[in-house]
Tab-separated table of C-alpha atoms in Angstrom:
chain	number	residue	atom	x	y	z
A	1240	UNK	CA	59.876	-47.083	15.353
A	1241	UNK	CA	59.323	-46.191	19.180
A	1242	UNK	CA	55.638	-45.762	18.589
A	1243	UNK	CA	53.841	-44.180	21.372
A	1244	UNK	CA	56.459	-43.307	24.586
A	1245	UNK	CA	55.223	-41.603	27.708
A	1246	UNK	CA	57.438	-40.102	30.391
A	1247	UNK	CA	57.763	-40.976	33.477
A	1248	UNK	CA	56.425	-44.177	33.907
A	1249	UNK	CA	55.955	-43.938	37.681
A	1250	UNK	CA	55.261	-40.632	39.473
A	1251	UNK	CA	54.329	-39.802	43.326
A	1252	UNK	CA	53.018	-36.381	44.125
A	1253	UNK	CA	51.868	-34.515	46.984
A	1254	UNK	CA	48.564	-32.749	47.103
A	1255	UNK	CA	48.496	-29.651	45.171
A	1256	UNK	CA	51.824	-30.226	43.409
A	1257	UNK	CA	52.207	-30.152	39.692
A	1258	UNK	CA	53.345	-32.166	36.843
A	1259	UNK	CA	53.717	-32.414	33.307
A	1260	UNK	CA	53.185	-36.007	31.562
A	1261	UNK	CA	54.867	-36.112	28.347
A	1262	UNK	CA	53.860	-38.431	25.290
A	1263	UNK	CA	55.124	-38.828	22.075
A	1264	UNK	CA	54.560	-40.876	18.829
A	1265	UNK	CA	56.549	-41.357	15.481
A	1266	UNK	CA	54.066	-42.756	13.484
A	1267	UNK	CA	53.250	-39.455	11.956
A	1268	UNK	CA	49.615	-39.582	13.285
A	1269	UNK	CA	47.179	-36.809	13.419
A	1270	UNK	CA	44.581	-38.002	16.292
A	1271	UNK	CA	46.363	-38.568	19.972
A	1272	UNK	CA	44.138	-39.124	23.283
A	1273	UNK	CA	44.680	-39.400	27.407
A	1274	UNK	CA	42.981	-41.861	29.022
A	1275	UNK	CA	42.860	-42.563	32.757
A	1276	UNK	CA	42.347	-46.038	34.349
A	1277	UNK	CA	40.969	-46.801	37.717
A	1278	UNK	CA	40.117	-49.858	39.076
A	1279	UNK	CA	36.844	-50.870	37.996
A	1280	UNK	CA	35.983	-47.997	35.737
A	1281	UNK	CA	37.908	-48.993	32.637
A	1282	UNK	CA	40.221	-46.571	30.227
A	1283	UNK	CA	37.811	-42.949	30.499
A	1284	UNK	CA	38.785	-40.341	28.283
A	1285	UNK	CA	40.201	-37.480	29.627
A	1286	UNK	CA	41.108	-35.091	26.547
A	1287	UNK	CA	42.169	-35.406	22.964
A	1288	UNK	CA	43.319	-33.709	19.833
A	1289	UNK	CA	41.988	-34.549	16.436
A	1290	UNK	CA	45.150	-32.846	15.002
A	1291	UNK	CA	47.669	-30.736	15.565
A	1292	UNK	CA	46.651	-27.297	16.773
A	1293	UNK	CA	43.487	-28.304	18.325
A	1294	UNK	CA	42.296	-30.203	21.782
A	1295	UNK	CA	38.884	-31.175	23.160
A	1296	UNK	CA	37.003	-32.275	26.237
A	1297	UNK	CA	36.814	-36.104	26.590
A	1298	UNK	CA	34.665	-37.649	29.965
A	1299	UNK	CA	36.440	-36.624	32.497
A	1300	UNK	CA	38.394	-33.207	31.867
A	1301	UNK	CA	38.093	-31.538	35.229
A	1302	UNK	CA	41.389	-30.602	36.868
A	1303	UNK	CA	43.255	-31.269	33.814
A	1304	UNK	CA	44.932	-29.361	31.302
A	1305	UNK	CA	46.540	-30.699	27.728
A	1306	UNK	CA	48.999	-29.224	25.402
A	1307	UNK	CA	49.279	-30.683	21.904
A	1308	UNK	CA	53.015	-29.218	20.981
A	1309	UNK	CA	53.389	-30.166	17.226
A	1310	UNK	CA	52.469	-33.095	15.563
A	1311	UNK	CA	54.319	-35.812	17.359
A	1312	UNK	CA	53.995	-34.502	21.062
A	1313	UNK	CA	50.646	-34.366	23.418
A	1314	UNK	CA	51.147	-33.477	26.941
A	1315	UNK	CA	48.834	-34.057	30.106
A	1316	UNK	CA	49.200	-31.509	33.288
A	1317	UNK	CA	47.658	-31.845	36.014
A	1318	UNK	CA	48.389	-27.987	37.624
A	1319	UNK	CA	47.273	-28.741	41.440
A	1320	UNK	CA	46.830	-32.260	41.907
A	1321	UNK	CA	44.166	-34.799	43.858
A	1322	UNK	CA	44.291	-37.805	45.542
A	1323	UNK	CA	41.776	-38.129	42.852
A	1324	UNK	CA	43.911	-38.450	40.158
A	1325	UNK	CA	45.697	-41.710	41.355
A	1326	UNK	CA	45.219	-43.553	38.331
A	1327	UNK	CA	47.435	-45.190	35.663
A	1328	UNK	CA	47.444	-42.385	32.469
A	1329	UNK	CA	47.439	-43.850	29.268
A	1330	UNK	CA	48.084	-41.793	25.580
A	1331	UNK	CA	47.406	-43.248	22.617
A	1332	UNK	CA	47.596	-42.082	19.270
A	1333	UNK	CA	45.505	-42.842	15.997
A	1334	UNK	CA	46.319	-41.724	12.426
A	1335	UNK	CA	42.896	-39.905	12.291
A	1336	UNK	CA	41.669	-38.469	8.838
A	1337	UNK	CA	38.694	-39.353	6.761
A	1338	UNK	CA	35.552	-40.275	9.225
A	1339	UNK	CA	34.151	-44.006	8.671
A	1340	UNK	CA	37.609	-45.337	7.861
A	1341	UNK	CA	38.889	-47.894	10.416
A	1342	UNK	CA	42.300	-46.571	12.097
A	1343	UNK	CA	44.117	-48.614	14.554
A	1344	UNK	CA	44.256	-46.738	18.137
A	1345	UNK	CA	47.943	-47.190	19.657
A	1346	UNK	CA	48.402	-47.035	23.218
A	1347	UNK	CA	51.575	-46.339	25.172
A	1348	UNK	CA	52.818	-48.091	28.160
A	1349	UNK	CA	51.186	-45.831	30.945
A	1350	UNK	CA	52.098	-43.433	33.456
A	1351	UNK	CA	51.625	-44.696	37.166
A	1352	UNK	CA	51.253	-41.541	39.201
A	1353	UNK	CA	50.255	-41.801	42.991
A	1354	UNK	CA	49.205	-38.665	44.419
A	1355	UNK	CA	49.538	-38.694	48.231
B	422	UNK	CA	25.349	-41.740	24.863
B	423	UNK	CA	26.695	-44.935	23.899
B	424	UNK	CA	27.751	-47.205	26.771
B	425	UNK	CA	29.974	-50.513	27.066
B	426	UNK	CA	29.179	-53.464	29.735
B	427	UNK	CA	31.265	-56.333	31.376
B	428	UNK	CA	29.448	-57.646	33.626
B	429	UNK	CA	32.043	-60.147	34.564
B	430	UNK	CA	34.748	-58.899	37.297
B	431	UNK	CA	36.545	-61.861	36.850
B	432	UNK	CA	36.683	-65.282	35.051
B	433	UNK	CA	38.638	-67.997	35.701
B	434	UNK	CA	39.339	-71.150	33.086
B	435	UNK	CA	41.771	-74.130	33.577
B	436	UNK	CA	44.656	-74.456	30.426
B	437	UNK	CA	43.557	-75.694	27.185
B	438	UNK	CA	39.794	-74.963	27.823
B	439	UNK	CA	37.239	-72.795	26.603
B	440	UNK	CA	35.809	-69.260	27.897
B	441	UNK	CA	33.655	-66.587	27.068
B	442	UNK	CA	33.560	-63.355	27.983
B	443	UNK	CA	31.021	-61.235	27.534
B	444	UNK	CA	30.076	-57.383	26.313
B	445	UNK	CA	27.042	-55.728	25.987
B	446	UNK	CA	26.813	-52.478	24.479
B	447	UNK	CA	24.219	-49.622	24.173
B	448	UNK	CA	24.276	-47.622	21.044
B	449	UNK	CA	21.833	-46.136	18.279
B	450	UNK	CA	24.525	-45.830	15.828
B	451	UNK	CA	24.177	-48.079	12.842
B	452	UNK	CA	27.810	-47.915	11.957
B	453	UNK	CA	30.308	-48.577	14.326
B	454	UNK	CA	33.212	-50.878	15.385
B	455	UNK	CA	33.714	-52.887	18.265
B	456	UNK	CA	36.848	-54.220	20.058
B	457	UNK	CA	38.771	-56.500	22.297
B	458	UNK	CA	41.750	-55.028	24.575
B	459	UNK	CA	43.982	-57.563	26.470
B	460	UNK	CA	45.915	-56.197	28.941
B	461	UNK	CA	48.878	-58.281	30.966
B	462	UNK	CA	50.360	-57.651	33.696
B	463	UNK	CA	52.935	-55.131	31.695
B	464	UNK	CA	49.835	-52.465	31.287
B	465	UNK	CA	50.333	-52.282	27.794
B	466	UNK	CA	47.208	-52.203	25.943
B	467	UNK	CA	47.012	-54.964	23.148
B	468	UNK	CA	44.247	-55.442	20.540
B	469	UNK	CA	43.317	-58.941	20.492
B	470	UNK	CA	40.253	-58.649	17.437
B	471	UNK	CA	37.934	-56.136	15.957
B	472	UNK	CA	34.314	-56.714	14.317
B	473	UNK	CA	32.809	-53.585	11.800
B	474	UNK	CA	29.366	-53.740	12.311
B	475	UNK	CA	28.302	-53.962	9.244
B	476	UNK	CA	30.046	-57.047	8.362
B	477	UNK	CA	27.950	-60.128	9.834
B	478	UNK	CA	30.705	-62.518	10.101
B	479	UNK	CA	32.373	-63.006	13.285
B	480	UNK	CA	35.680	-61.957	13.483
B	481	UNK	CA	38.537	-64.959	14.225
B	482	UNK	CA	42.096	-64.213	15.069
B	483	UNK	CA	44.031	-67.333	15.766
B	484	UNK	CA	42.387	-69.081	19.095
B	485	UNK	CA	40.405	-65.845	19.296
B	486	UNK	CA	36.994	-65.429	17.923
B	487	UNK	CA	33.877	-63.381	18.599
B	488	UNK	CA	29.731	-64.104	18.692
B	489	UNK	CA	28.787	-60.983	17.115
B	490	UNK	CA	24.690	-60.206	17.781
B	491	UNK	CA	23.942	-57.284	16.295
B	492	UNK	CA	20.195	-57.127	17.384
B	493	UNK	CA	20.761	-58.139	21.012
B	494	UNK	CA	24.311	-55.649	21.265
B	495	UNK	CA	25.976	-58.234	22.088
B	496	UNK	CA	29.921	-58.795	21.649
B	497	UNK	CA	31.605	-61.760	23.289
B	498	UNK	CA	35.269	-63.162	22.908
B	499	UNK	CA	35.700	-66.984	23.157
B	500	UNK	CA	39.087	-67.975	24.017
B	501	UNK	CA	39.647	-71.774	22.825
B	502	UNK	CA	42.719	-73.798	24.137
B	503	UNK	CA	43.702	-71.389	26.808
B	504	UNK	CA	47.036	-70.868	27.510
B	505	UNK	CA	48.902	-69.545	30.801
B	506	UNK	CA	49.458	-66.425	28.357
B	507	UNK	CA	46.420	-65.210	28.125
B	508	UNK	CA	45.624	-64.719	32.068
B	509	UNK	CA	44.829	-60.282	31.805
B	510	UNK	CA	42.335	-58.040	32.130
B	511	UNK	CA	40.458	-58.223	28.839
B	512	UNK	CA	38.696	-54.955	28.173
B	513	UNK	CA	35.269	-54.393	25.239
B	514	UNK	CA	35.592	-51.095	23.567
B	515	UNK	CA	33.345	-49.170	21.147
B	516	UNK	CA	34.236	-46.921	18.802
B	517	UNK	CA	31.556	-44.865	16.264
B	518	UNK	CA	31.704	-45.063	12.442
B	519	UNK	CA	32.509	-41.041	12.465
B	520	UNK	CA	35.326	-40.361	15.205
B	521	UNK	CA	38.317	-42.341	16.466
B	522	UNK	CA	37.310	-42.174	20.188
B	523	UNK	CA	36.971	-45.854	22.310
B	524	UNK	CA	34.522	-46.040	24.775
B	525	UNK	CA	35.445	-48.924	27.310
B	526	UNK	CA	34.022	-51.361	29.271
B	527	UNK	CA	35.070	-51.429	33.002
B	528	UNK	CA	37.121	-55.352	31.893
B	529	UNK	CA	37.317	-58.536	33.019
B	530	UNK	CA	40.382	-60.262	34.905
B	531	UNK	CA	40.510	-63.590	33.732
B	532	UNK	CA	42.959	-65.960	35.545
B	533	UNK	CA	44.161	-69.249	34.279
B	534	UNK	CA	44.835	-72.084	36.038
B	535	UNK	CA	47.604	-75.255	35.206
């Protein structure tokens, strides 16, 4: 197993270009997540999907959009981009289900994008 | 809203000793789990322990272990017999009893020295 794979790993854009992370997991899981990291601010979540077909707002949506393809694939786009989204991007995936039952939260390796 | 907080940039601890780092965390949730994140140099995000809050023992994994106060919100990770290994940034998460989300703390770079 792979687990969770994101695509690139290092990106530098230009202000107001586009871009597409991908992420995948074959764990079969039903919960995936973006976070982004900044220095001294900790993993904030940006969106997630509690299963396939469906995506909400995490803490920090603005200027992103997400696209949760089928059950293994969650992507991240970020359609004119910031300087303000320099950050390392981090997906993570959960098996999700039943509510008070403890699931595991597994985190890819990141996505360093630089946006100049 | 439930909130997480390091309030320790950055810790240093010479090999084979003893740290703590600290967590506090803000919640009126009686159910809930709490975490600790190490993450190396690599960026990959690696659960060192987990405490339910309902259980009142700490949690222990290995050199790992946790002080637990439940009244005070308090979550801290004692390292014993540090090793060169374990220099990271070592993040506190939350996570409610009824969703899947983490909330994180902003982490803690610990460094250790030979």
């Amino acid at each position: 197993n792979a687990g969770v794979t994101q695509t690139p790993k290092f990106q530098v854009l230009k202000t107001g270009q586009s871009m597409t992370l991908q992420c995948a997991q074959d764990m079969n899981h039903n919960s995936m997540y973006w976070y982004r990291q900044d220095p001294g601010m900790g993993l904030r979540l940006i969106y997630y999907s509690a299963s396939e077909g469906t995506t909400d707002k995490g803490e920090v949506p603005n200027g992103y959009n997400v696209s949760r393809l089928n059950k293994r694939e969650f992507s991240l786009r970020l359609e004119s981009a910031a300087p303000s989204q320099t950050s390392v991007y981090f997906c993570a995936s959960t098996p999700g289900g039943l509510a008070g039952v403890y699931n595991e939260q597994f985190f890819g390796p990141g996505t360093r994008l630089t946006v100049l | 809203a439930q909130t997480v907080t390091q309030s320790q940039p950055e810790m240093s601890v010479q090999e084979a000793e003893t740290v703590t780092l600290s967590c506090t965390y803000d919640t009126s949730e009686s159910d809930y789990y709490l975490f600790w994140y190490k993450q190396p140099p690599s960026r990959q995000m690696i659960l060192v322990i987990r405490q339910e809050a309902y259980k009142q023992q700490n949690a222990t994994e290995n050199r790992f272990s946790v002080n637990f106060q439940k009244a005070a919100k308090s979550f801290s990770l004692k390292i014993s017999d540090s090793q060169l290994g374990d220099a990271a940034m070592y993040f506190c998460a939350y996570r409610s009893g009824n969703t899947d989300k983490l909330i994180f703390g902003t982490g803690t770079r610990l460094q250790v020295f030979p």
